[in-house]
Each structure stands twice: as C-alpha cells, then as structure tokens.
C-alpha cells in the first residue's frame, strides 16, 4: 500500500509514546494496521470502544494484535465471576429498593455518585463524585449532613454490588470494569504495546488502566469528535501522561471531497482550530435537501426523540428502515409499555418490573420531575405527543429491516453514527441548541460543535444540511464580509 507523507512517519515510529490526532475520515484505523504490520514482532493490544468495532478490527489487524474492549479485558478477570448477578444499568427504583426509601432526590444523588465513581480513576468514593454541591466552596451544616449520608449510602450500595453472595443488588458492566481498574492490572506480561483508539472520548477508568502500563502507548483520536463528555469521558490526547508523546497529525480525508471539508472547517473554526481538514475523496456535494431519486438515504439526528419523530413521519411512504444499533435501542418497547401503563392498561404491559416499581403513571411522572431523569422525561414527552403510539410503533416495526443493504432509509443519532459513513446523508432539524449562543459555556459549545462536525463528516457523496449548520455557515460568511454588506443581509 502507498502510504501518505502523514502516515509513513507514524508507521515507522519507534516512540514509546505516540499520539496521533486524526481528523474525520483520514484513515486512522488503516494507519494503525500499517503500524501493527510494521511492528510484527511486538504483541499489541488494540483497545476498542465497543464490541462491533472489536469484531470489525479482528478482520483487519494482523495476528500480532489482540482486539479487545476494556470491558472484555475486565470480564475475563472479574466479570465472569459476577455472571449470576449482572445488569446493564441500575435504575432509580433499584437503588430506592436497596435503600428502602422514597426520597427520590437522595436516590438520584446516590446513583449519580455511584456512576461517577465507577467512571473515574479514583480508588474510593468521595465528595468529588457527588454532583449536587460540586461548584460550592463552602457547605452549610445541613448540606454537610446530606453529603455525608449520600456518600455513606453510595458506599453501602457499592459494597453490595461487589458482594458475590448478595444477589439482591446486581452489578453493572461498569462495576466489574471498575474492579479491574482498582486491581491495577499489569499488561506487560502479555503485550508490548497498546493501541488506544478514540482517545478523545476515553472513560477515565480506562485511561487509568492504560496510563499505568509500562509498555508502548499509541493513542489515536480527534479532539473534535469528543461527544461523550456528558458521560464523564476525557480527552486522553490532551492528558498530562501523554504530554511527552511523539505527536503526528492526519488531515487528509479520503471519505469526502472539498465541499464537506469546507463545512467541517467552518464548524471547527469556532473552536479555534487552525489546522485544515483536506477533502481528497470524491467530489461530494453539499445541498439543502437530498435528491428524491436516490436509492438510500441516512438521517442523522441530535436526539432519540428526533429519530422517533422522523420515523413516524416517514411511515406513510412505506420505507424500508434500518436503525443503527437496532430498533429496540431506541426504547420503543419500553415506550409502548409506558404508554399502556399511562392508560391504565396494566394487564397488557410486558415489562412487569414497571408495574412493581411504580404505583401508577402519576407516580412515574412525579419521580421523573423530582429526579429530572432525562430518559423518563423524554418518554413522557413522546407519550404526550403521540396518543396513538402503539399503532404507530407497530407500523414502524413493519417497516424495519435488520440488513442495511436492503434498506431505503437509515436512522441514527449523531452519537450512534460515530465511526460510520454513508453515501447520502441528511442532518435532521433537531439540532436545536445553538453552539454560537453567547450565553452558552465553552464546554457545551464544544459539545454541540463536535456533534455537528461528526454528523456532517459521515457523508461520502451528498450531504444535506439542516438549518443549524446553514445558520453557522451564514454567520461565518457575515463575519468576514465588510460591514455594509453584512448589514444589508440582515
């Protein structure tokens, strides 16, 4: 293979720490494969961010590379011991039952504290994991007592989670990953180096596992594709433990042409990025809408609600729909049960846990409002908007396919679209948070700009822009025009 002038130095590098900032579509995985082949005598661990990436990587990397998720590493040591008491997530009701309380604010704080601890690199639960008073320098006596109580309860829940004999409270996948990190594993007996992908969105607990290793560390990612900060992810590319790394950049994208690169560069300019993404791929077009006569189209949404709204609007056209991550990952089954519950049709509810956890729908709404649980509030909003929800969901399922090759429409959120690409992409108009709003803090601004950048760079042939990106581009142009011309536009 003919390597570019950006890729070749990376592949040949013998640095003990190697940092690669790879813009969207610039062939970072291909470059890592080249690195692995060049260093065929070194046993490498390719640390992936999810199972689907792991499976795809196994078909690309040479035999000296073991492809694993961090959870996969942890499962072999700890997770397998907890197979009898595992769950994907702990719910508010699970914590409330364990605490024997209906103080939902306290329950929410305890659960958030626990989740923050499991995602952190810290060795013990502490005040830094408690969300409520994080910005306060001094606490009142009442706040001190509440904090002490919440931390004590969080520790109690954690100890029950990791107790192999206590089946009354399950452990999450993040729970056994945390146990693995707390054990400070030494991977040098098995590997001579770690290839850490998506370094811009690394869970601190995973970053800590990598940081403590005394082997080669190759970290690749794009800080502008950091879209999981809301889950506590950190940018390992800018971490102190990678500050002395040999640094390289991949700026040449072969996924798309100059037009999409131009859109991406405008978005990134508002983050202060001066290095330009180069579109060297097909001559991609940027439009306001996708042509009618294309064989397949992908809609990228900001929210799950947006996906569902769009899907419902498409049903009359009888499309063949593929849902990235599967239709059930968009909470439709739970939504249908909750709808039935809201109408008092409890005998039709399949998820019996819903009936055990809540006295009635009014209590569900009350808990959602008190706890400000985003998933619960989102579900309530959808149920209010669609009084015939079960019939609509039935129609959606009838349109759904499991093989994207046979679909005419693909639906996804921006987060689920990460790492994927399609010929024809439309950005749905539910990106409502204006990243250039003057009252938006810099962190949230970057989150929204990053998500728009990720979404816009998924297209290979045609990208249809939504009103938010069009607005950003117009403001970019206006800011560079002479005063009178800009005023005339307004």
C-alpha positions as a printed NumPy array, in Angstrom:
array([[  0.   ,   0.   ,   0.   ],
       [  1.156,   3.521,  -0.79 ],
       [  1.283,   5.494,   2.441],
       [  0.878,   9.265,   2.541],
       [  3.552,  11.598,   3.842],
       [  1.471,  11.901,   7.033],
       [  1.047,   8.153,   7.56 ],
       [  4.577,   6.916,   6.845],
       [  6.318,   8.545,   9.855],
       [  3.63 ,   7.122,  12.152],
       [  4.047,   3.611,  10.797],
       [  7.833,   3.754,  11.138],
       [  7.836,   5.323,  14.603],
       [  9.656,   3.563,  17.435],
       [  8.48 ,   6.025,  20.094],
       [  7.408,   4.627,  23.459],
       [  4.543,   7.131,  23.413],
       [  2.893,   8.005,  20.134],
       [ -0.033,  10.404,  19.768],
       [ -1.976,  10.661,  16.509],
       [ -4.593,  13.361,  16.004],
       [ -6.691,  12.096,  13.113],
       [ -9.415,  14.252,  11.608],
       [-12.621,  12.638,  10.317],
       [-12.171,  10.14 ,   7.502],
       [ -8.375,  10.343,   7.465],
       [ -7.738,   6.601,   7.751],
       [ -6.666,   6.291,  11.366],
       [ -7.508,   2.587,  11.596],
       [ -5.733,   1.876,   8.303],
       [ -2.695,   3.684,   9.686],
       [ -2.798,   1.645,  12.905],
       [ -2.993,  -1.559,  10.858],
       [  0.08 ,  -0.383,   8.957],
       [  1.851,   0.329,  12.245],
       [  0.992,  -3.134,  13.566],
       [  2.275,  -4.851,  10.424],
       [  5.488,  -2.841,  10.512],
       [  5.991,  -3.864,  14.165],
       [  5.061,  -7.501,  13.602],
       [  7.424,  -8.749,  16.315],
       [  5.574,  -6.77 ,  19.004],
       [  2.447,  -8.227,  20.609],
       [ -0.085,  -5.392,  20.619],
       [ -3.435,  -4.82 ,  22.302],
       [ -5.915,  -2.828,  20.214],
       [ -8.26 ,  -1.325,  22.783],
       [-11.634,  -0.717,  21.115],
       [-14.542,   1.336,  22.386],
       [-17.324,  -1.174,  21.651],
       [-17.973,  -4.775,  20.618],
       [-18.878,  -4.032,  16.995],
       [-15.588,  -2.192,  16.479],
       [-13.778,  -5.118,  18.086],
       [-15.362,  -7.584,  15.658],
       [-14.547,  -5.406,  12.644],
       [-10.975,  -4.871,  13.85 ],
       [-10.331,  -8.605,  14.145],
       [-10.798,  -8.865,  10.402],
       [ -8.328,  -6.077,   9.663],
       [ -5.423,  -6.313,  12.083],
       [ -2.553,  -8.816,  11.717],
       [ -2.052, -11.773,  14.056],
       [  0.264,  -9.933,  16.438],
       [ -2.692,  -7.78 ,  17.542],
       [ -5.329,  -8.792,  20.091],
       [ -8.519,  -6.741,  19.712],
       [-10.468,  -6.212,  22.928],
       [-12.761,  -3.755,  24.63 ],
       [-11.803,  -2.658,  28.133],
       [-14.903,  -4.435,  29.396],
       [-13.719,  -7.558,  27.589],
       [-10.408,  -7.431,  29.44 ],
       [-12.207,  -6.893,  32.732],
       [-14.783,  -9.607,  32.111],
       [-12.134, -12.305,  31.86 ],
       [-10.836, -11.397,  35.317],
       [-13.881, -10.118,  37.216],
       [-16.993, -10.04 ,  35.068],
       [-17.207, -13.805,  34.684],
       [-17.378, -14.154,  38.467],
       [-20.473, -11.938,  38.521],
       [-22.327, -13.586,  35.636],
       [-25.117, -14.591,  38.034],
       [-25.862, -11.001,  39.1  ],
       [-25.141,  -8.725,  36.138],
       [-27.318,  -5.973,  34.685],
       [-26.821,  -3.319,  32.035],
       [-27.889,  -0.426,  34.244],
       [-29.066,   0.243,  37.757],
       [-32.381,   2.089,  37.834],
       [-33.559,   4.634,  40.337],
       [-36.036,   2.082,  41.626],
       [-33.27 ,  -0.491,  42.193],
       [-31.41 ,   1.977,  44.386],
       [-34.578,   3.095,  46.179],
       [-35.443,  -0.507,  46.992],
       [-31.93 ,  -1.178,  48.288],
       [-32.066,   1.985,  50.41 ],
       [-35.678,   1.349,  51.462],
       [-36.643,   4.942,  50.737],
       [-38.871,   7.051,  48.526],
       [-36.68 ,  10.133,  48.838],
       [-36.112,  10.348,  45.087],
       [-33.723,  13.292,  45.212],
       [-31.466,  11.339,  47.549],
       [-31.824,   8.233,  45.376],
       [-30.828,  10.191,  42.275],
       [-27.814,  11.692,  44.044],
       [-26.659,   8.292,  45.303],
       [-26.987,   6.694,  41.866],
       [-25.179,   9.581,  40.163],
       [-22.427,   9.472,  42.781],
       [-22.016,   5.749,  42.235],
       [-21.898,   6.093,  38.439],
       [-19.399,   8.951,  38.679],
       [-17.159,   6.838,  40.898],
       [-17.293,   3.831,  38.576],
       [-16.322,   6.026,  35.617],
       [-13.48 ,   7.72 ,  37.486],
       [ -9.868,   6.769,  38.079],
       [-10.318,   7.24 ,  41.826],
       [ -9.738,   4.454,  44.314],
       [-12.617,   5.323,  46.65 ],
       [-15.962,   7.111,  46.616],
       [-15.584,  10.73 ,  47.682],
       [-17.093,  14.191,  47.56 ],
       [-15.763,  14.723,  44.019],
       [-18.265,  12.137,  42.78 ],
       [-21.252,  13.822,  44.399],
       [-22.886,  16.094,  41.797],
       [-25.037,  18.456,  43.829],
       [-22.573,  20.719,  45.64 ],
       [-19.651,  20.422,  43.235],
       [-19.465,  24.155,  42.487],
       [-19.753,  25.294,  46.107],
       [-16.641,  26.217,  48.073],
       [-18.373,  26.023,  51.449],
       [-21.299,  23.908,  52.587],
       [-23.886,  24.574,  55.24 ],
       [-24.225,  22.159,  58.14 ],
       [-27.362,  20.707,  56.564],
       [-25.556,  20.212,  53.261],
       [-22.64 ,  18.563,  55.046],
       [-25.019,  16.101,  56.705],
       [-26.785,  15.368,  53.414],
       [-23.448,  14.85 ,  51.65 ],
       [-22.21 ,  12.526,  54.387],
       [-25.413,  10.499,  54.216],
       [-25.304,  10.238,  50.415],
       [-21.656,   9.138,  50.363],
       [-22.311,   6.557,  53.076],
       [-25.248,   5.164,  51.112],
       [-23.25 ,   5.131,  47.867],
       [-20.524,   3.128,  49.604],
       [-23.117,   0.752,  51.005],
       [-24.638,   0.203,  47.551],
       [-21.176,  -0.316,  46.027],
       [-20.237,  -2.899,  48.643],
       [-23.471,  -4.757,  47.994],
       [-22.873,  -4.65 ,  44.236],
       [-19.448,  -6.267,  44.525],
       [-20.577,  -8.847,  47.078],
       [-20.747, -12.105,  45.134],
       [-23.218, -13.549,  47.629],
       [-25.623, -10.595,  47.578],
       [-27.975, -11.3  ,  44.678],
       [-30.414,  -8.666,  45.889],
       [-28.413,  -5.959,  44.139],
       [-26.858,  -6.549,  40.746],
       [-23.561,  -5.268,  39.377],
       [-23.275,  -3.342,  36.121],
       [-20.672,  -3.867,  33.425],
       [-19.048,  -0.628,  34.558],
       [-18.956,  -2.128,  38.039],
       [-16.698,  -5.04 ,  37.16 ],
       [-14.618,  -2.748,  34.922],
       [-14.08 ,  -0.567,  37.987],
       [-12.974,  -3.601,  39.988],
       [-10.472,  -4.389,  37.241],
       [ -9.075,  -0.852,  37.345],
       [ -8.863,  -0.907,  41.14 ],
       [ -6.728,  -4.048,  40.875],
       [ -4.14 ,  -2.015,  38.882],
       [ -3.605,  -4.703,  36.218],
       [ -0.172,  -5.187,  34.648],
       [ -0.497,  -5.996,  30.943],
       [  3.238,  -6.12 ,  30.246],
       [  3.296,  -9.903,  30.641],
       [  1.012, -10.263,  27.627],
       [  1.647,  -7.214,  25.463],
       [  4.459,  -4.975,  24.307],
       [  2.179,  -2.096,  23.407],
       [ -1.356,  -0.705,  23.48 ],
       [ -3.152,   0.865,  20.542],
       [ -5.862,   3.017,  22.113],
       [ -8.491,   4.12 ,  19.617],
       [-10.915,   7.033,  20.084],
       [ -8.562,   8.606,  22.597],
       [-10.631,  11.783,  22.692],
       [-13.54 ,  10.018,  24.397],
       [-11.931,   7.765,  26.966],
       [-13.628,   6.875,  30.182],
       [-11.233,   7.976,  32.984],
       [-11.265,   4.454,  34.395],
       [ -9.999,   3.106,  31.05 ],
       [ -7.485,   5.928,  30.691],
       [ -6.079,   4.994,  34.088],
       [ -5.661,   1.362,  33.055],
       [ -3.672,   2.482,  30.004],
       [ -1.697,   5.158,  31.845],
       [ -0.193,   2.792,  34.418],
       [  1.135,   0.322,  31.837],
       [  4.905,   0.185,  31.299],
       [  4.685,  -0.654,  27.598],
       [  4.341,   1.297,  24.348],
       [  1.305,   3.555,  24.239],
       [ -0.107,   4.567,  20.874],
       [ -3.133,   6.824,  21.245],
       [ -5.193,   7.937,  18.273],
       [ -8.244,  10.158,  18.114],
       [ -9.709,  13.51 ,  17.213],
       [-10.468,  16.022,  19.978],
       [-13.153,  17.489,  17.723],
       [-15.001,  14.178,  17.8  ],
       [-15.286,  14.148,  21.583],
       [-19.037,  13.607,  22.008],
       [-19.29 ,  11.668,  25.262],
       [-18.142,  14.306,  27.722],
       [-21.632,  14.172,  29.24 ],
       [-20.819,  10.618,  30.337],
       [-17.621,  11.734,  32.008],
       [-15.318,  10.896,  29.092],
       [-11.99 ,  12.704,  28.986],
       [ -9.615,  13.604,  26.177],
       [ -6.543,  11.414,  26.624],
       [ -4.922,  13.242,  23.709],
       [ -4.501,  16.294,  25.926],
       [ -3.774,  14.409,  29.146],
       [ -0.657,  15.075,  31.189],
       [  0.53 ,  11.478,  30.812],
       [  0.635,  11.867,  27.012],
       [  2.188,  15.347,  27.059],
       [  5.657,  14.   ,  26.196],
       [  4.419,  11.774,  23.362],
       [  5.688,  11.981,  19.797],
       [  2.833,  13.791,  18.02 ],
       [  1.534,  13.355,  14.471],
       [ -1.471,  14.623,  12.503],
       [ -3.675,  13.015,   9.865],
       [ -5.504,  15.757,   7.965],
       [ -6.145,  14.184,   4.557],
       [ -9.62 ,  12.692,   4.311],
       [-10.386,  10.267,   1.507],
       [-14.013,   9.811,   2.596],
       [-15.278,  13.046,   1.06 ],
       [-14.246,  15.95 ,  -1.122],
       [-13.512,  19.654,  -0.58 ],
       [-17.145,  20.741,  -0.1  ],
       [-17.718,  18.733,   3.081],
       [-14.218,  19.545,   4.294],
       [-15.159,  23.216,   3.916],
       [-18.286,  22.742,   6.043],
       [-16.25 ,  20.882,   8.665],
       [-13.541,  23.54 ,   8.737],
       [-16.122,  26.287,   9.28 ],
       [-17.587,  24.372,  12.225],
       [-14.134,  23.767,  13.7  ],
       [-13.088,  27.392,  13.218],
       [-15.472,  28.299,  16.036],
       [-13.39 ,  26.081,  18.313],
       [-10.24 ,  27.927,  17.321],
       [ -8.889,  25.133,  15.108],
       [ -6.416,  26.491,  12.546],
       [ -5.221,  23.213,  11.058],
       [ -7.33 ,  22.467,   7.974],
       [ -9.069,  19.209,   7.139],
       [ -8.362,  18.371,   3.495],
       [-11.084,  16.671,   1.458],
       [ -9.253,  14.48 ,  -1.055],
       [-12.038,  11.965,  -1.633],
       [-14.943,  12.002,  -4.119],
       [-16.305,  15.36 ,  -5.205],
       [-19.003,  15.402,  -2.545],
       [-21.938,  17.772,  -2.938],
       [-23.465,  19.865,  -0.178],
       [-27.162,  20.672,  -0.568],
       [-30.181,  21.844,   1.391],
       [-32.016,  18.557,   0.803],
       [-31.305,  15.147,  -0.671],
       [-32.499,  14.314,  -4.197],
       [-35.725,  12.338,  -4.442],
       [-34.388,   9.609,  -6.723],
       [-31.525,   8.211,  -4.632],
       [-31.669,   4.518,  -3.607],
       [-30.868,   5.08 ,   0.061],
       [-30.668,   7.963,   2.489],
       [-29.414,   8.318,   6.045],
       [-30.868,  10.76 ,   8.548],
       [-28.659,  11.807,  11.442],
       [-30.462,  13.232,  14.462],
       [-29.438,  15.041,  17.617],
       [-31.879,  13.183,  19.856],
       [-33.696,   9.877,  20.178],
       [-36.927,  11.869,  20.179],
       [-35.887,  13.287,  16.815],
       [-35.278,   9.8  ,  15.439],
       [-38.721,   8.64 ,  16.536],
       [-40.464,  11.771,  15.254],
       [-38.796,  11.433,  11.87 ],
       [-39.507,   7.709,  11.714],
       [-43.188,   8.3  ,  12.418],
       [-43.355,  10.916,   9.67 ],
       [-41.781,   8.506,   7.167],
       [-44.202,   5.623,   7.752],
       [-46.856,   6.753,   5.216],
       [-44.226,   6.419,   2.465],
       [-43.662,   2.773,   3.454],
       [-39.868,   2.966,   3.602],
       [-37.595,   0.043,   4.418],
       [-35.91 ,   1.318,   7.582],
       [-32.637,   0.297,   9.178],
       [-31.994,   1.581,  12.701],
       [-28.334,   1.929,  13.688],
       [-27.985,  -0.052,  16.89 ],
       [-31.307,  -1.812,  16.275],
       [-34.837,  -0.503,  16.68 ],
       [-35.019,  -1.684,  20.287],
       [-32.087,   0.532,  21.264],
       [-34.418,   3.487,  20.719],
       [-36.609,   2.479,  23.675],
       [-39.716,   1.738,  21.612],
       [-40.705,  -1.385,  23.571],
       [-40.369,   0.42 ,  26.877],
       [-42.241,   3.37 ,  25.417],
       [-45.118,   1.163,  24.38 ],
       [-45.299,  -0.385,  27.84 ],
       [-45.198,   3.032,  29.438],
       [-47.979,   4.208,  27.114],
       [-50.151,   1.27 ,  28.164],
       [-49.299,   1.985,  31.795],
       [-50.31 ,   5.631,  31.322],
       [-53.699,   4.485,  30.035],
       [-54.251,   2.065,  32.909],
       [-53.934,  -0.983,  30.644],
       [-51.587,  -2.724,  33.07 ],
       [-52.561,  -6.232,  32.015],
       [-51.029,  -5.546,  28.584],
       [-47.683,  -4.318,  29.937],
       [-44.908,  -6.805,  29.114],
       [-42.286,  -5.279,  31.376],
       [-43.697,  -6.346,  34.731],
       [-40.892,  -4.533,  36.522],
       [-42.575,  -1.282,  35.523],
       [-45.649,  -2.342,  37.479],
       [-43.583,  -3.327,  40.509],
       [-41.568,  -0.122,  40.55 ],
       [-44.381,   2.414,  40.195],
       [-47.791,   2.583,  41.83 ],
       [-49.269,   4.297,  38.778],
       [-48.315,   6.588,  35.914],
       [-48.796,   9.674,  38.07 ],
       [-46.065,   8.426,  40.395],
       [-43.817,   7.77 ,  37.392],
       [-44.299,  11.382,  36.264],
       [-43.72 ,  12.654,  39.785],
       [-40.46 ,  10.73 ,  40.147],
       [-39.317,  11.888,  36.712],
       [-39.92 ,  15.527,  37.585],
       [-38.318,  15.32 ,  41.013],
       [-35.282,  13.354,  39.857],
       [-35.034,  15.137,  36.474],
       [-34.183,  11.783,  34.913],
       [-33.713,  12.652,  31.22 ],
       [-34.806,   9.248,  29.911],
       [-38.02 ,   9.297,  31.92 ],
       [-38.814,  12.873,  30.913],
       [-38.154,  12.054,  27.262],
       [-40.549,   9.118,  27.43 ],
       [-43.275,  11.272,  28.972],
       [-42.859,  13.831,  26.196],
       [-43.263,  11.225,  23.451],
       [-46.344,   9.701,  25.068],
       [-47.953,  13.135,  25.277],
       [-47.173,  13.85 ,  21.632],
       [-48.493,  10.569,  20.175],
       [-51.861,   9.403,  21.579],
       [-51.924,   6.517,  19.064],
       [-48.375,   5.432,  19.85 ],
       [-48.872,   1.607,  19.814],
       [-50.328,   1.665,  16.298],
       [-47.527,   3.902,  15.092],
       [-44.874,   1.669,  16.646],
       [-46.48 ,  -1.365,  15.024],
       [-46.251,   0.358,  11.65 ],
       [-42.619,   1.25 ,  12.324],
       [-41.725,  -2.329,  13.158],
       [-43.385,  -3.493,   9.95 ],
       [-41.091,  -1.139,   8.012],
       [-37.949,  -2.207,   9.86 ],
       [-35.182,  -4.361,   8.364],
       [-32.169,  -5.927,  10.045],
       [-29.906,  -5.732,   6.979],
       [-28.973,  -2.219,   5.947],
       [-28.154,  -3.387,   2.42 ],
       [-31.881,  -3.872,   1.782],
       [-32.995,  -0.607,   3.408],
       [-34.027,   2.617,   1.717],
       [-33.647,   4.679,   4.902],
       [-31.158,   4.529,   7.765],
       [-31.965,   6.289,  11.025],
       [-29.403,   7.143,  13.663],
       [-28.398,   9.667,  16.269],
       [-25.173,  11.594,  15.904],
       [-23.687,   9.586,  18.748],
       [-24.522,   6.236,  17.157],
       [-23.237,   7.477,  13.784],
       [-19.712,   7.891,  15.144],
       [-17.259,   5.842,  13.081],
       [-19.77 ,   5.129,  10.298],
       [-20.239,   6.548,   6.796],
       [-22.906,   6.614,   4.077],
       [-23.282,   7.918,   0.519],
       [-26.252,  10.222,   1.097],
       [-26.71 ,  11.906,   4.461],
       [-29.25 ,  14.44 ,   5.712],
       [-28.901,  16.241,   9.028],
       [-32.276,  16.291,  10.757],
       [-33.573,  19.556,  12.163],
       [-33.461,  18.647,  15.84 ],
       [-30.02 ,  20.148,  16.472],
       [-31.729,  22.986,  18.296],
       [-29.001,  24.089,  20.721],
       [-27.151,  26.964,  19.056],
       [-23.443,  26.405,  19.767],
       [-22.721,  30.059,  18.997],
       [-25.2  ,  31.42 ,  21.537],
       [-23.358,  33.974,  23.7  ],
       [-24.744,  32.573,  26.963],
       [-23.525,  29.018,  26.274],
       [-20.465,  27.948,  28.253],
       [-17.413,  26.806,  26.315],
       [-17.812,  23.148,  27.26 ],
       [-21.369,  22.899,  25.968],
       [-20.426,  24.937,  22.904],
       [-17.705,  22.467,  22.017],
       [-20.026,  19.517,  22.673],
       [-22.563,  20.823,  20.156],
       [-19.947,  21.823,  17.58 ],
       [-18.288,  18.421,  17.893],
       [-21.563,  16.608,  17.325],
       [-22.323,  18.712,  14.245],
       [-18.809,  18.028,  12.935],
       [-19.217,  14.28 ,  13.475],
       [-22.62 ,  14.282,  11.778],
       [-21.503,  16.371,   8.795],
       [-18.45 ,  14.216,   8.096],
       [-20.392,  10.942,   7.716],
       [-21.348,  11.666,   4.072],
       [-19.377,  10.407,   1.08 ],
       [-21.441,  11.697,  -1.881],
       [-24.136,  14.181,  -0.828],
       [-24.644,  15.993,   2.463],
       [-27.935,  17.805,   3.096],
       [-27.515,  20.497,   5.721],
       [-30.009,  21.369,   8.432],
       [-30.936,  24.883,   9.49 ],
       [-28.396,  24.963,  12.323],
       [-25.383,  24.266,  10.097],
       [-26.708,  26.676,   7.474],
       [-27.017,  29.329,  10.173],
       [-23.464,  28.712,  11.386],
       [-22.125,  28.951,   7.843],
       [-24.051,  32.162,   7.192],
       [-22.688,  33.758,  10.347],
       [-19.205,  32.673,   9.307],
       [-19.651,  34.445,   5.963],
       [-21.209,  37.532,   7.559],
       [-18.313,  37.863,   9.985],
       [-15.888,  38.029,   7.063],
       [-17.816,  40.474,   4.883],
       [-17.375,  44.243,   5.092],
       [-19.765,  45.934,   7.5  ],
       [-22.258,  47.421,   4.981],
       [-22.633,  44.131,   3.074],
       [-23.261,  42.176,   6.25 ],
       [-25.795,  44.796,   7.351],
       [-27.63 ,  44.531,   4.009],
       [-28.063,  40.777,   4.547],
       [-29.763,  41.454,   7.836]])
